[in-house]
């Protein structure tokens, strides 16, 4: 069995729809440039307001991925 | 550029629908009496249970708003 | 008035649908073997990834219930 | 069922008698100007000293109360 | 010397008298069904309010006990 | 000796000059509407950036003040 | 794909040999009565002392396991 | 006005009577060898158990005192 | 409105002058290789000592920047 | 004296041998692509289990390194 | 290479000038009685207020120094 | 039964061999000047790096000891 090494990066996704959607947007963007994404951990949920309602959900996550061995 | 000063208050919103909806209810209620709401931060998510299901979502948030200068 | 005593257990629910659904799955499973469930508190939200999207939401909650007095 | 909204404020009660009494003093003072007080959470317990003994207990609590809907 | 293994459970005791009494009630109840209780750690102190006074002290503790080796 | 009761509010001061100046601005603004300010505690220091330099310091503090007894 | 539900319990393992060994002892003991153990998380490392040396390593871990669906 | 410098030390007081009494015992003992004690902060409350009751309260506090300038 | 995605990196700036200057040095260095810097958050302030004085301020910050969409 | 700037990255090393070995594996892998590694800080220790024993140690560390000035 | 052992003590420095100056005052005072001071870590920044302005900055730091081997 | 009072001090042990050895070195050094050492708690594990390997393990612990009553 290989002793894989993983790296975590911290990303903030945003969405006007929902907190879950903000997470998905962050992952979707990161997947364009980072391979082997394995898991995420929610660090913080916040958002901006406008006219007494949520304008934009902003969710900070950590993304874990396998480091290639070459 | 003005050096605005902001204040944060801690509010708990509730909802029988979803955690996001509990946040929206808190903001909606606060907007009736507080102007210049700018952002929110989720502090804690919890809820009451009934018959093996979520009865009510309870989300504690901090609400940030601009303090008027007069 | 009785001085009830409560116990908390830590459970991780999973779902391919949403973070709220992962919480509901944890509660639904716990309700099969634990009575008098009263409240939950979200401890951590994370998940596994696949093809640049959320594959499974994993939410850790604490579940509070009344301890029977016999 | 109504989706009540609650607010939390942070108060420090003091007492020369005991830590529990400092909490009671904070609640008693807050009750003069705030209605619908529902619960408290202890945030910090400290105190001042004099002649090798506790001079004054100082307990910081958060007080939760229902926001009226008008 | 034996390498004992211990387990911790999380319990909430309540009391209308004092915070210390709430802890004692939690321990007393747990002792009915759990043997070899060794120590406790206070996790959180809170309570419900009524008429501007503490109605019920609610103290969350962790209870440590020796796991029998059979 | 009186058993004073204190309240804490959370304020964010900003400044284009320094982190200490952001704290002073928050206190100066709060003093316009709140009497008997006694102490502050720094909660978080952050800021916005522009052209590779700090544009605005933003310091969150808690402000403690004596509650009048009438 | 099944939406498994997991439970976490808190255990303290002890050892006169090393901190890693204390963890192994906790897991070994728990495995006698709990099936489907999947992972552990170290919560705290401490120990007792005697004659200026470590007498016993004491490591608190959380143990995660799959809850059977029947 | 002098710019005093203070030092904090961490002490655990014990008592068979109450949590408040454990704090008083810690302060009383420290006062024998440390002058100019000014304040304390509770860090942790725990205790040992015997026969389903609290055997000994153990409260960790930090003690602040003025450093003499000579 | 675009749903921007942001990334945070952790940097330690140093300075022999002041804590604020250490932050500015970190930002200035990061700006050479990272575009679209938007905000910073102070994580930790520490420093090395020499001859009873601060020799070097060392401030850890998180730097947030917009991820380009290509 | 130069005011160096440092960066921290978060890595998870794994090992079937020991927790210390998992740390060494993470550092060894990172050293292949990152120069000027200076220090590490342990963030979390966990692992996967199999047949009542540790299968793989997983240690999350932060790695600090000097940023080259060109 | 020697395996040095270090000790940390917790000190509060005060200043009417700035937060950085309060740190310097704490270090300056500690250097009178403690040799081999190596580093400091800021634990908390607070202060007393007077007439709507900062009266005294109070910064708690931990001071690390080498323990002599005799 | 005596109500003993304990004190905790914060020490950093170092070792080129292992994290456990760094703890033992700290205890061994402290035992030269402090009697009645009873327990330790690990606060932080870190280390310096050299040539892509751990150069020195640095473990911060708190050491508890009984205060003599004279």
PDB file of N, CA, C and O in Angstrom, chain B residues 1-9 39 62 67-70, chain F residues 9-16 25-26 29 32 55-56 60:
ATOM      1  N   UNK B   1     -11.965  58.979   1.399  1.00  0.00           N
ATOM      2  CA  UNK B   1     -12.716  57.781   1.810  1.00  0.00           C
ATOM      3  C   UNK B   1     -13.056  57.836   3.299  1.00  0.00           C
ATOM      4  O   UNK B   1     -12.228  58.156   4.127  1.00  0.00           O
ATOM      5  N   UNK B   2     -14.298  57.517   3.647  1.00  0.00           N
ATOM      6  CA  UNK B   2     -14.718  57.539   5.048  1.00  0.00           C
ATOM      7  C   UNK B   2     -14.250  56.290   5.784  1.00  0.00           C
ATOM      8  O   UNK B   2     -14.182  55.208   5.212  1.00  0.00           O
ATOM      9  N   UNK B   3     -13.918  56.480   7.052  1.00  0.00           N
ATOM     10  CA  UNK B   3     -13.593  55.349   7.915  1.00  0.00           C
ATOM     11  C   UNK B   3     -14.860  54.903   8.639  1.00  0.00           C
ATOM     12  O   UNK B   3     -15.090  55.246   9.792  1.00  0.00           O
ATOM     13  N   UNK B   4     -15.704  54.151   7.935  1.00  0.00           N
ATOM     14  CA  UNK B   4     -16.961  53.694   8.518  1.00  0.00           C
ATOM     15  C   UNK B   4     -16.710  52.855   9.764  1.00  0.00           C
ATOM     16  O   UNK B   4     -15.672  52.213   9.913  1.00  0.00           O
ATOM     17  N   UNK B   5     -17.688  52.864  10.638  1.00  0.00           N
ATOM     18  CA  UNK B   5     -17.678  51.993  11.808  1.00  0.00           C
ATOM     19  C   UNK B   5     -18.891  51.081  11.702  1.00  0.00           C
ATOM     20  O   UNK B   5     -19.986  51.527  11.345  1.00  0.00           O
ATOM     21  N   UNK B   6     -18.677  49.782  11.978  1.00  0.00           N
ATOM     22  CA  UNK B   6     -19.753  48.799  11.860  1.00  0.00           C
ATOM     23  C   UNK B   6     -20.033  48.175  13.215  1.00  0.00           C
ATOM     24  O   UNK B   6     -19.178  48.159  14.100  1.00  0.00           O
ATOM     25  N   UNK B   7     -21.231  47.647  13.370  1.00  0.00           N
ATOM     26  CA  UNK B   7     -21.610  46.967  14.607  1.00  0.00           C
ATOM     27  C   UNK B   7     -22.103  45.568  14.240  1.00  0.00           C
ATOM     28  O   UNK B   7     -22.658  45.368  13.157  1.00  0.00           O
ATOM     29  N   UNK B   8     -21.860  44.609  15.126  1.00  0.00           N
ATOM     30  CA  UNK B   8     -22.371  43.258  14.901  1.00  0.00           C
ATOM     31  C   UNK B   8     -23.335  42.880  16.017  1.00  0.00           C
ATOM     32  O   UNK B   8     -23.043  43.118  17.194  1.00  0.00           O
ATOM     33  N   UNK B   9     -24.474  42.290  15.668  1.00  0.00           N
ATOM     34  CA  UNK B   9     -25.397  41.762  16.672  1.00  0.00           C
ATOM     35  C   UNK B   9     -25.612  40.276  16.395  1.00  0.00           C
ATOM     36  O   UNK B   9     -25.450  39.807  15.266  1.00  0.00           O
ATOM     37  N   UNK B  39     -23.649  42.332   6.104  1.00  0.00           N
ATOM     38  CA  UNK B  39     -23.209  40.947   5.963  1.00  0.00           C
ATOM     39  C   UNK B  39     -23.656  40.111   7.164  1.00  0.00           C
ATOM     40  O   UNK B  39     -24.075  40.658   8.191  1.00  0.00           O
ATOM     41  N   UNK B  62     -24.224  36.218  13.177  1.00  0.00           N
ATOM     42  CA  UNK B  62     -23.888  37.586  13.535  1.00  0.00           C
ATOM     43  C   UNK B  62     -24.218  38.447  12.330  1.00  0.00           C
ATOM     44  O   UNK B  62     -23.922  38.075  11.184  1.00  0.00           O
ATOM     45  N   UNK B  67     -22.886  51.814  11.206  1.00  0.00           N
ATOM     46  CA  UNK B  67     -23.434  52.740  12.193  1.00  0.00           C
ATOM     47  C   UNK B  67     -23.561  54.111  11.540  1.00  0.00           C
ATOM     48  O   UNK B  67     -22.592  54.645  11.008  1.00  0.00           O
ATOM     49  N   UNK B  68     -24.753  54.674  11.610  1.00  0.00           N
ATOM     50  CA  UNK B  68     -24.947  56.021  11.060  1.00  0.00           C
ATOM     51  C   UNK B  68     -24.086  57.017  11.819  1.00  0.00           C
ATOM     52  O   UNK B  68     -23.880  56.867  13.026  1.00  0.00           O
ATOM     53  N   UNK B  69     -23.620  58.031  11.132  1.00  0.00           N
ATOM     54  CA  UNK B  69     -22.722  58.960  11.814  1.00  0.00           C
ATOM     55  C   UNK B  69     -23.426  60.158  12.435  1.00  0.00           C
ATOM     56  O   UNK B  69     -22.889  61.259  12.467  1.00  0.00           O
ATOM     57  N   UNK B  70     -24.667  59.948  12.867  1.00  0.00           N
ATOM     58  CA  UNK B  70     -25.321  61.067  13.577  1.00  0.00           C
ATOM     59  C   UNK B  70     -26.297  60.546  14.618  1.00  0.00           C
ATOM     60  O   UNK B  70     -26.484  59.358  14.735  1.00  0.00           O
TER      61      UNK B  70
ATOM     62  N   UNK F   9     -20.531  45.180  23.605  1.00  0.00           N
ATOM     63  CA  UNK F   9     -21.027  45.219  22.223  1.00  0.00           C
ATOM     64  C   UNK F   9     -19.845  45.031  21.280  1.00  0.00           C
ATOM     65  O   UNK F   9     -18.696  45.315  21.637  1.00  0.00           O
ATOM     66  N   UNK F  10     -20.141  44.519  20.079  1.00  0.00           N
ATOM     67  CA  UNK F  10     -19.082  44.206  19.120  1.00  0.00           C
ATOM     68  C   UNK F  10     -19.086  45.233  17.983  1.00  0.00           C
ATOM     69  O   UNK F  10     -20.101  45.417  17.318  1.00  0.00           O
ATOM     70  N   UNK F  11     -17.949  45.897  17.786  1.00  0.00           N
ATOM     71  CA  UNK F  11     -17.841  47.015  16.843  1.00  0.00           C
ATOM     72  C   UNK F  11     -16.645  46.783  15.923  1.00  0.00           C
ATOM     73  O   UNK F  11     -15.646  46.215  16.355  1.00  0.00           O
ATOM     74  N   UNK F  12     -16.724  47.224  14.676  1.00  0.00           N
ATOM     75  CA  UNK F  12     -15.582  47.162  13.764  1.00  0.00           C
ATOM     76  C   UNK F  12     -15.169  48.591  13.404  1.00  0.00           C
ATOM     77  O   UNK F  12     -15.937  49.323  12.798  1.00  0.00           O
ATOM     78  N   UNK F  13     -13.957  48.950  13.782  1.00  0.00           N
ATOM     79  CA  UNK F  13     -13.432  50.247  13.398  1.00  0.00           C
ATOM     80  C   UNK F  13     -12.543  50.103  12.176  1.00  0.00           C
ATOM     81  O   UNK F  13     -11.928  49.050  11.974  1.00  0.00           O
ATOM     82  N   UNK F  14     -12.479  51.163  11.348  1.00  0.00           N
ATOM     83  CA  UNK F  14     -11.644  51.114  10.145  1.00  0.00           C
ATOM     84  C   UNK F  14     -10.731  52.323  10.109  1.00  0.00           C
ATOM     85  O   UNK F  14     -11.017  53.356  10.714  1.00  0.00           O
ATOM     86  N   UNK F  15      -9.618  52.180   9.391  1.00  0.00           N
ATOM     87  CA  UNK F  15      -8.671  53.288   9.271  1.00  0.00           C
ATOM     88  C   UNK F  15      -7.742  53.032   8.090  1.00  0.00           C
ATOM     89  O   UNK F  15      -7.385  51.885   7.821  1.00  0.00           O
ATOM     90  N   UNK F  16      -7.362  54.076   7.414  1.00  0.00           N
ATOM     91  CA  UNK F  16      -6.374  53.933   6.346  1.00  0.00           C
ATOM     92  C   UNK F  16      -4.956  54.097   6.889  1.00  0.00           C
ATOM     93  O   UNK F  16      -3.976  53.943   6.159  1.00  0.00           O
ATOM     94  N   UNK F  25     -10.826  54.721  16.209  1.00  0.00           N
ATOM     95  CA  UNK F  25     -12.007  55.201  15.475  1.00  0.00           C
ATOM     96  C   UNK F  25     -13.288  54.504  15.936  1.00  0.00           C
ATOM     97  O   UNK F  25     -14.351  55.129  16.016  1.00  0.00           O
ATOM     98  N   UNK F  26     -13.168  53.194  16.206  1.00  0.00           N
ATOM     99  CA  UNK F  26     -14.349  52.467  16.689  1.00  0.00           C
ATOM    100  C   UNK F  26     -14.805  53.012  18.038  1.00  0.00           C
ATOM    101  O   UNK F  26     -16.007  53.231  18.263  1.00  0.00           O
ATOM    102  N   UNK F  29     -16.358  56.572  17.779  1.00  0.00           N
ATOM    103  CA  UNK F  29     -17.734  56.552  17.258  1.00  0.00           C
ATOM    104  C   UNK F  29     -18.715  56.038  18.303  1.00  0.00           C
ATOM    105  O   UNK F  29     -19.811  56.596  18.485  1.00  0.00           O
ATOM    106  N   UNK F  32     -20.002  58.383  21.109  1.00  0.00           N
ATOM    107  CA  UNK F  32     -21.030  59.385  20.806  1.00  0.00           C
ATOM    108  C   UNK F  32     -22.401  58.981  21.350  1.00  0.00           C
ATOM    109  O   UNK F  32     -23.210  59.832  21.688  1.00  0.00           O
ATOM    110  N   UNK F  55      -5.152  48.883   2.124  1.00  0.00           N
ATOM    111  CA  UNK F  55      -5.993  50.017   1.758  1.00  0.00           C
ATOM    112  C   UNK F  55      -6.726  50.515   2.997  1.00  0.00           C
ATOM    113  O   UNK F  55      -6.793  51.685   3.271  1.00  0.00           O
ATOM    114  N   UNK F  56      -7.252  49.569   3.773  1.00  0.00           N
ATOM    115  CA  UNK F  56      -8.011  49.944   4.960  1.00  0.00           C
ATOM    116  C   UNK F  56      -7.866  48.879   6.059  1.00  0.00           C
ATOM    117  O   UNK F  56      -8.123  47.704   5.815  1.00  0.00           O
ATOM    118  N   UNK F  60     -12.025  44.386  14.594  1.00  0.00           N
ATOM    119  CA  UNK F  60     -13.226  44.106  15.381  1.00  0.00           C
ATOM    120  C   UNK F  60     -12.869  44.103  16.862  1.00  0.00           C
ATOM    121  O   UNK F  60     -11.933  43.410  17.270  1.00  0.00           O
TER     122      UNK F  60
END
